[in-house]
Short mmCIF file of C-alpha atoms in Angstrom, two decimals:
data_model
loop_
_atom_site.label_atom_id
_atom_site.label_comp_id
_atom_site.label_asym_id
_atom_site.label_seq_id
_atom_site.Cartn_x
_atom_site.Cartn_y
_atom_site.Cartn_z
CA MET A 1234 135.20 -87.64 205.35
CA THR A 1235 137.73 -86.06 207.95
CA ALA A 1236 139.05 -82.50 207.38
CA ILE A 1237 142.41 -84.12 206.35
CA GLY A 1238 140.69 -86.49 204.09
CA ALA A 1239 138.94 -83.65 202.46
CA LEU A 1240 142.44 -81.77 202.01
CA LEU A 1241 144.06 -84.61 200.41
CA THR A 1242 141.18 -85.39 197.99
CA ALA A 1243 141.27 -81.64 197.13
CA ILE A 1244 145.24 -81.68 196.47
CA GLY A 1245 144.91 -84.99 194.37
CA LEU A 1246 141.98 -83.36 192.38
CA LEU A 1247 144.16 -80.35 191.73
CA ALA A 1248 146.97 -82.66 190.68
CA ALA A 1249 144.82 -84.63 188.34
CA LEU A 1250 143.57 -81.28 186.71
CA VAL A 1251 147.17 -80.18 186.15
CA ALA A 1252 148.00 -83.36 184.54
CA ARG A 1253 145.01 -83.04 182.38
CA MET A 1254 145.88 -79.74 181.20
CA GLY A 1255 149.40 -81.07 180.79
CA VAL A 1256 148.49 -83.55 178.05
CA ALA A 1257 145.66 -81.87 176.57
CA SER A 1258 147.80 -80.81 173.56
CA ALA A 1259 149.08 -84.11 173.09
CA ALA A 1260 145.71 -85.50 173.59
CA ARG A 1261 144.57 -83.95 170.39
CA GLY A 1262 146.71 -86.44 168.25
CA GLY A 1263 145.03 -89.24 169.98
CA GLY A 1264 147.16 -92.35 170.57
CA VAL A 1265 148.51 -92.75 174.13
CA ALA A 1266 147.96 -89.33 174.92
CA GLY A 1267 144.26 -89.40 174.17
CA HIS A 1268 143.64 -92.50 176.43
CA LEU A 1269 145.79 -91.25 178.98
CA ALA A 1270 143.70 -87.88 178.90
CA ARG A 1271 140.63 -89.89 179.30
CA LEU A 1272 141.93 -91.77 182.45
CA VAL A 1273 143.09 -88.59 183.99
CA THR A 1274 139.80 -86.97 183.35
CA LEU A 1275 138.01 -89.93 184.96
CA ILE A 1276 140.24 -89.70 188.08
CA ALA A 1277 139.54 -85.95 188.49
CA LEU A 1278 135.79 -86.72 188.31
CA LEU A 1279 135.99 -89.25 190.66
CA LEU A 1280 137.88 -87.18 193.09
CA ALA A 1281 135.48 -84.04 192.68
CA LEU A 1282 132.64 -86.27 193.40
CA ARG A 1283 134.14 -87.64 196.73
CA LEU A 1284 134.51 -83.78 197.67
CA ALA A 1285 131.09 -83.22 196.58
CA GLY A 1286 129.79 -86.27 198.58
CA MET A 1287 131.37 -84.47 201.83
CA ALA A 1288 129.67 -81.20 200.98
CA LEU A 1289 126.44 -82.60 200.18
CA PRO A 1290 125.93 -86.25 201.30
CA SER A 1291 123.22 -87.77 198.65
CA PRO A 1292 122.67 -91.44 197.36
CA VAL A 1293 122.85 -89.73 193.83
CA VAL A 1294 126.53 -88.55 194.27
CA VAL A 1295 127.56 -91.98 195.89
CA ALA A 1296 125.89 -93.58 192.87
CA LEU A 1297 127.69 -91.48 190.55
CA THR A 1298 130.94 -92.13 192.16
CA MET A 1299 130.75 -95.91 191.97
CA VAL A 1300 129.67 -95.33 188.19
CA VAL A 1301 133.09 -93.70 187.58
CA ALA A 1302 134.87 -96.09 189.74
CA ALA A 1303 133.22 -98.97 187.59
CA TRP A 1304 134.65 -97.43 184.34
CA LEU A 1305 138.04 -96.67 185.41
CA PRO A 1306 139.60 -100.19 184.79
CA LEU A 1307 138.11 -100.46 181.50
CA VAL A 1308 139.71 -96.95 180.46
CA THR A 1309 143.08 -98.15 182.21
CA LEU A 1310 142.95 -101.26 180.03
CA ARG A 1311 142.82 -99.13 176.85
CA LEU A 1312 145.76 -97.19 177.65
CA ALA A 1313 147.62 -100.00 178.31
CA GLU A 1314 146.83 -101.66 175.00
CA GLU A 1315 147.49 -98.37 173.13
CA LEU A 1316 151.02 -98.00 174.91
CA VAL A 1317 152.31 -101.62 174.03
CA ARG A 1318 149.84 -101.54 170.61
CA ARG A 1319 148.72 -105.06 171.62
CA HIS A 1320 145.26 -106.30 172.46
CA ALA A 1321 144.48 -107.55 175.89
CA PRO A 1322 143.39 -111.27 176.17
CA ARG A 1323 139.61 -111.23 175.07
CA PRO A 1324 138.51 -112.39 178.36
CA LEU A 1325 140.06 -109.76 180.22
CA LYS A 1326 138.55 -107.04 177.87
CA LEU A 1327 135.38 -108.79 178.48
CA LEU A 1328 135.68 -108.80 182.28
CA ALA A 1329 136.28 -104.91 182.24
CA LEU A 1330 133.65 -104.15 179.88
CA GLY A 1331 130.99 -106.42 181.65
CA GLY A 1332 131.94 -105.33 184.99
CA ALA A 1333 131.80 -101.65 184.26
CA GLY A 1334 128.25 -101.97 182.65
CA ALA A 1335 127.14 -104.59 185.78
CA PHE A 1336 128.36 -102.35 188.51
CA SER A 1337 126.80 -99.01 186.74
CA LEU A 1338 123.55 -100.49 186.45
CA LEU A 1339 123.76 -101.65 190.10
CA ALA A 1340 124.95 -98.14 191.15
CA VAL A 1341 121.93 -96.66 189.88
CA THR A 1342 119.36 -99.18 191.03
CA PHE A 1343 119.95 -101.07 194.15
CA GLY A 1344 123.05 -99.53 194.72
CA LEU A 1345 121.91 -96.35 195.65
CA VAL A 1346 122.36 -98.05 199.18
CA TRP A 1347 125.38 -99.92 198.74
CA THR A 1348 125.79 -103.20 200.52
CA GLY A 1349 128.80 -104.74 201.80
CA PRO A 1350 129.08 -107.44 199.22
CA ALA A 1351 128.47 -105.09 196.48
CA LEU A 1352 131.51 -102.99 197.85
CA ILE A 1353 133.65 -106.32 198.16
CA ALA A 1354 132.67 -107.24 194.57
CA LEU A 1355 133.79 -103.85 193.34
CA ALA A 1356 137.02 -104.07 195.07
CA LEU A 1357 137.83 -107.44 193.74
CA PHE A 1358 136.77 -106.36 190.12
CA GLN A 1359 139.15 -103.43 190.29
CA ALA A 1360 142.05 -105.30 191.82
CA ALA A 1361 141.70 -108.16 189.35
CA VAL A 1362 141.40 -105.89 186.20
CA VAL A 1363 144.39 -103.64 187.42
CA VAL A 1364 146.88 -106.97 188.42
CA ALA A 1365 145.84 -108.11 184.77
CA ILE A 1366 146.70 -104.93 183.24
CA VAL A 1367 150.12 -104.96 184.86
CA LEU A 1368 150.67 -108.33 183.62
CA HIS A 1369 149.63 -107.59 180.03
CA LEU A 1370 152.15 -104.44 180.27
CA LEU A 1371 154.99 -106.63 181.26
CA ALA A 1372 154.33 -109.33 178.81
CA GLN A 1373 154.18 -107.11 175.75
CA ARG A 1374 156.95 -104.69 176.78
CA ALA A 1375 159.35 -106.18 174.48
CA SER A 1376 157.27 -105.46 171.47
CA VAL A 1377 157.50 -101.80 171.42
CA SER A 1378 160.74 -99.35 171.10
CA LEU A 1379 163.13 -98.80 173.97
CA ALA A 1380 161.25 -95.44 175.20
CA GLU A 1381 157.83 -97.20 175.05
CA TRP A 1382 159.34 -100.24 177.16
CA ARG A 1383 160.56 -97.92 179.70
CA ALA A 1384 156.96 -96.26 179.77
CA ALA A 1385 155.11 -99.57 180.08
CA ASP A 1386 157.73 -100.58 182.77
CA MET A 1387 156.90 -97.20 184.78
CA LEU A 1388 153.18 -97.35 184.25
CA ALA A 1389 152.96 -100.97 185.39
CA LEU A 1390 155.09 -99.54 188.85
CA ALA A 1391 152.76 -96.80 189.23
CA PHE A 1392 149.68 -99.17 188.93
CA ALA A 1393 151.33 -101.74 191.24
CA LEU A 1394 152.08 -98.91 193.75
CA ALA A 1395 148.75 -97.58 193.41
CA LEU A 1396 146.69 -100.64 193.98
CA PRO A 1397 147.27 -100.92 197.87
CA LEU A 1398 146.38 -97.26 198.15
CA LEU A 1399 143.38 -97.70 196.40
CA ALA A 1400 142.40 -100.74 198.58
CA THR A 1401 142.27 -98.28 201.68
CA ASP A 1402 139.41 -96.26 199.83
CA PHE A 1403 136.95 -99.28 201.18
CA ALA A 1404 136.55 -98.35 204.50
CA TRP A 1405 134.85 -101.68 205.38
CA ALA A 1406 138.56 -103.23 204.93
CA PHE A 1407 140.35 -100.41 206.86
CA PRO A 1408 137.84 -99.03 209.26
CA ASP A 1409 140.55 -97.12 211.59
CA LEU A 1410 142.73 -95.08 209.15
CA PRO A 1411 143.09 -91.47 209.88
CA PHE A 1412 142.90 -90.80 206.10
CA ARG A 1413 142.36 -92.82 202.76
CA GLY A 1414 145.05 -93.50 200.21
CA GLY A 1415 142.89 -92.75 197.03
CA PRO A 1416 144.31 -89.27 196.56
CA PHE A 1417 147.75 -90.73 196.95
CA ALA A 1418 147.24 -93.38 194.30
CA ALA A 1419 146.01 -90.70 192.00
CA LEU A 1420 148.97 -88.64 192.71
CA VAL A 1421 151.22 -91.52 191.97
CA PHE A 1422 149.54 -92.10 188.46
CA VAL A 1423 149.64 -88.29 187.48
CA LEU A 1424 153.67 -88.30 188.69
CA ALA A 1425 153.69 -91.12 186.02
CA CYS A 1426 152.13 -89.39 183.55
CA SER A 1427 154.40 -86.11 183.93
CA ARG A 1428 157.54 -88.61 182.89
CA LEU A 1429 155.91 -90.00 179.83
CA ALA A 1430 157.08 -87.46 177.49
CA GLY A 1431 160.61 -88.07 176.17
CA THR A 1432 163.47 -90.16 177.71
CA ALA A 1433 162.50 -89.35 181.35
CA SER A 1434 159.80 -92.16 181.27
CA ARG A 1435 161.88 -94.77 183.73
CA PRO A 1436 160.80 -96.64 186.76
CA LEU A 1437 163.56 -95.21 188.81
CA ARG A 1438 162.60 -91.79 187.75
CA LEU A 1439 159.28 -92.01 189.29
CA LEU A 1440 160.86 -93.66 192.26
CA GLY A 1441 162.90 -90.90 192.74
CA ASP A 1442 159.87 -88.30 192.60
CA LEU A 1443 158.20 -90.52 195.29
CA ALA A 1444 161.15 -90.52 197.47
CA LEU A 1445 161.05 -86.75 197.19
CA VAL A 1446 157.30 -86.69 198.01
CA ALA A 1447 157.88 -89.12 201.07
CA GLY A 1448 160.90 -87.03 202.07
CA ALA A 1449 158.91 -83.77 202.21
CA GLY A 1450 156.63 -85.83 204.44
CA GLY A 1451 159.21 -87.12 206.58
CA LEU A 1452 160.76 -83.73 207.23
CA THR A 1453 157.53 -82.32 208.20
CA ALA A 1454 156.82 -85.06 210.80
CA PHE A 1455 160.10 -84.67 211.92
CA ALA A 1456 159.65 -80.99 212.56
CA ALA A 1457 156.10 -81.42 213.93
CA GLN A 1458 157.51 -83.88 216.81
CA LEU A 1459 160.18 -81.57 217.73
CA ALA A 1460 157.28 -79.12 218.10
CA ALA A 1461 155.40 -81.41 220.53
CA VAL A 1462 152.68 -81.80 218.02
CA PRO A 1463 149.99 -84.62 219.07
CA PRO A 1464 151.06 -87.74 217.42
CA ALA A 1465 147.42 -87.84 215.54
CA LEU A 1466 148.15 -84.65 213.92
CA VAL A 1467 151.85 -85.50 213.01
CA TRP A 1468 150.57 -87.97 210.35
CA SER A 1469 147.98 -85.88 209.06
CA LEU A 1470 150.62 -82.83 208.48
CA ALA A 1471 153.02 -85.27 207.02
CA ALA A 1472 150.47 -86.78 204.52
CA ALA A 1473 149.51 -83.20 203.47
CA ALA A 1474 153.02 -82.24 203.04
CA SER A 1475 153.65 -85.02 200.90
CA ALA A 1476 150.64 -84.40 198.86
CA ALA A 1477 151.48 -80.57 198.65
CA ALA A 1478 155.09 -81.51 197.58
CA GLY A 1479 153.84 -83.67 194.50
CA LEU A 1480 151.38 -81.04 193.14
CA VAL A 1481 154.34 -78.51 193.30
CA MET A 1482 156.41 -80.77 191.71
CA LEU A 1483 153.69 -81.75 188.83
CA ALA A 1484 152.58 -77.96 188.36
CA GLU A 1485 156.62 -76.80 187.77
CA ARG A 1486 157.14 -80.20 185.33
CA PHE A 1487 153.89 -79.45 183.31
CA ALA A 1488 154.41 -75.76 183.17
CA SER A 1489 158.13 -75.85 182.17
CA GLY A 1490 157.41 -78.90 179.60
CA PRO A 1491 156.42 -76.79 176.29
CA ALA A 1492 159.81 -74.89 176.66
CA ARG A 1493 161.82 -78.30 176.88
CA GLY A 1494 159.79 -79.84 174.24
CA GLU A 1495 159.71 -77.37 171.34
CA GLY A 1496 159.98 -80.22 168.92
CA LEU A 1497 162.10 -81.12 166.06
CA LEU A 1498 161.32 -78.36 163.30
CA LEU A 1499 162.79 -75.10 165.15
CA PRO A 1500 165.84 -76.32 165.88
CA ILE A 1501 166.20 -77.95 162.32
CA ALA A 1502 165.11 -74.39 160.81
CA ARG A 1503 168.15 -72.81 162.63
CA ALA A 1504 170.35 -75.51 160.86
CA ALA A 1505 172.17 -75.32 157.50
CA PRO A 1506 170.46 -77.07 154.89
CA ASP A 1507 172.33 -80.37 154.32
CA GLU A 1508 172.03 -83.61 155.85
CA ALA A 1509 174.90 -83.64 158.42
CA ALA A 1510 173.56 -80.19 160.13
CA ILE A 1511 169.97 -81.58 159.90
CA LEU A 1512 170.80 -84.67 161.62
CA ALA A 1513 172.70 -82.69 164.23
CA ALA A 1514 170.24 -80.12 165.03
CA HIS A 1515 168.41 -82.29 167.72
CA PRO A 1516 169.29 -84.57 170.42
CA LEU A 1517 166.66 -87.19 169.03
CA LEU A 1518 168.19 -87.18 165.68
CA ALA A 1519 171.81 -86.80 166.90
CA ASN A 1520 171.48 -89.77 168.99
CA ALA A 1521 169.64 -92.12 166.35
CA VAL A 1522 171.12 -95.30 165.36
CA PRO A 1523 171.79 -95.54 161.60
CA VAL A 1524 170.48 -98.31 159.54
CA THR A 1525 172.52 -99.32 156.64
CA ALA A 1526 171.61 -101.18 153.47
CA GLU A 1527 173.77 -104.04 154.60
CA ALA A 1528 171.95 -104.27 157.70
CA LEU A 1529 168.65 -104.95 155.95
CA ALA A 1530 170.21 -107.52 153.49
CA ASP A 1531 167.97 -110.29 155.10
CA LEU A 1532 164.82 -108.59 154.03
CA PRO A 1533 163.03 -109.87 150.74
CA GLY A 1534 163.80 -107.18 147.89
CA ASP A 1535 160.24 -106.35 147.45
CA VAL A 1536 159.46 -105.98 150.93
CA LEU A 1537 162.43 -103.63 151.44
CA ALA A 1538 161.67 -101.52 148.37
CA ALA A 1539 157.92 -101.24 150.01
CA LEU A 1540 159.21 -100.24 153.31
CA ALA A 1541 161.75 -97.54 151.56
CA ALA A 1542 158.85 -96.04 149.69
CA ARG A 1543 157.66 -94.74 152.95
CA PRO A 1544 159.50 -91.58 154.35
CA VAL A 1545 158.79 -92.65 158.08
CA LEU A 1546 157.95 -96.08 159.45
CA THR A 1547 156.04 -97.01 162.83
CA ALA A 1548 154.33 -99.69 164.15
CA ALA A 1549 150.89 -98.57 163.05
CA ARG A 1550 148.77 -101.25 161.37
CA ASP A 1551 148.60 -100.99 157.50
CA PRO A 1552 145.22 -102.20 156.38
CA ALA A 1553 146.35 -102.47 152.92
CA SER A 1554 149.27 -105.15 153.88
CA GLU A 1555 149.63 -107.14 156.79
CA ASN A 1556 153.17 -108.38 155.36
CA LEU A 1557 154.45 -104.66 155.54
CA THR A 1558 153.00 -104.08 159.06
CA GLY A 1559 154.85 -107.18 160.19
CA ALA A 1560 157.94 -106.31 158.47
CA ALA A 1561 158.03 -102.57 160.14
CA ARG A 1562 157.29 -104.06 163.54
CA GLU A 1563 159.98 -106.60 163.09
CA LEU A 1564 162.73 -103.95 162.03
CA LEU A 1565 161.48 -101.51 164.70
CA ALA A 1566 161.92 -104.41 167.29
CA ARG A 1567 165.31 -105.29 165.88
CA TYR A 1568 166.45 -101.74 166.88
CA GLY A 1569 164.46 -100.88 169.91
CA ALA A 1570 162.94 -97.77 168.03
CA SER A 1571 159.69 -96.01 167.79
CA HIS A 1572 160.09 -94.64 164.24
CA LEU A 1573 162.53 -95.23 161.27
CA LEU A 1574 163.12 -92.11 159.26
CA ARG A 1575 164.27 -92.90 155.76
CA LEU A 1576 167.48 -91.18 154.66
CA ALA A 1577 167.83 -92.65 150.96
CA PRO A 1578 164.96 -94.57 149.24
CA GLY A 1579 167.24 -96.78 147.19
CA PRO A 1580 168.57 -98.55 145.35
CA ALA A 1581 170.58 -99.01 148.76
CA PRO A 1582 167.95 -97.61 151.17
CA ARG A 1583 169.11 -96.15 154.34
CA PHE A 1584 167.16 -95.21 157.51
CA LEU A 1585 167.67 -94.08 160.97
CA ALA A 1586 166.20 -95.78 163.90
CA ILE A 1587 164.67 -93.25 166.43
CA SER A 1588 163.37 -94.06 169.93
CA GLY A 1589 160.83 -91.23 170.78
CA GLY A 1590 158.73 -90.81 173.79
CA ALA A 1591 155.43 -92.66 174.25
CA LEU A 1592 153.22 -89.58 175.05
CA ASP A 1593 153.35 -87.39 171.65
CA GLU A 1594 153.85 -90.13 169.01
CA ALA A 1595 151.50 -88.56 166.33
CA ARG A 1596 153.29 -84.92 166.58
CA LEU A 1597 156.62 -86.89 166.46
CA THR A 1598 155.31 -88.93 163.36
CA GLN A 1599 154.28 -85.52 161.23
CA GLU A 1600 157.65 -83.94 162.17
CA LEU A 1601 159.82 -86.73 161.23
CA THR A 1602 157.69 -86.75 158.01
CA ILE A 1603 158.64 -83.04 157.52
CA VAL A 1604 162.45 -83.69 158.15
CA ALA A 1605 162.26 -86.77 155.65
CA ARG A 1606 161.05 -84.31 153.03
CA LEU A 1607 163.85 -81.99 153.94
CA LEU A 1608 166.28 -84.45 153.81
CA GLU A 1609 165.52 -85.71 150.35
CA ARG A 1610 166.19 -82.08 149.16
CA ALA A 1611 169.44 -81.69 151.15
CA PRO A 1612 172.80 -81.65 149.55
#
């Protein structure tokens, strides 16, 4: 690994660690954030092993690196399934699990000296699973809320952009590159991670981030050319500047995230104790869509009564009643919502359709449940 390759890998590792710390709080609630944390952890481990391999070349480090690389597709698939709340096709799940096990076994046995065919097989396995994941995200995006729809599109874009960058990590296919694209693939993904919370999870926002990162590299390359820096060094400086700009952007975004995402309860605690004031206290509630009893007239009475018995409705599966699960999901899809907050239980139930972010769904559900209880007692 060249010096610029080591620098880019170190920056990618720092970016992955920043992202891991940024999602740590939300990850404790499981769901999308939990799977996201596992994937970012594997990315950080992979980059750390690459750095270790440069400092201390060893067949054991190579084998461990390949084991981690083999499990990345399966963990990525689990994240995609959780995001759209739909299982991937069974053959795809078997491919991801079987490939992870087979390549892990190969890595710790014959793979201690990896051959060209084995590396080609690993590259094809990773590419096939990632392409299938992108297709799964795009196929199931309409089954989730608007915010989750955008998040699925953004992650699909991140995977599509990262795939060709990851391909450059295989030196047998690209032997003459001055540096590898793996660290940039990690940077693209963790930038997408930083956008998953709230309404900022849009593909165009991610493209804007990448444009800023590329702009930093372009300005550095222009300045280096004006300073008559050798052409080979210009590319290295531009790559380092782009990666550093992405790292700074991530650090700023995750550092200021808690201040921006104080949650629902603090603003509501400051509001007057009546329904209108509570609903106006936070933009997520103020911008939600009212669902009147007239809009629910097409639902069977018993189903509507069962739904109205719950303070908050989500798309989570109810093991006690598949019919209620299906009705809740149909209602959420109708309004492009992630949650339905009950405003009145009956005899004419009213709800509020809320489209929350994909990253911290568990916390939002808990807070909305508290809001529903407050509304029950509000004048």
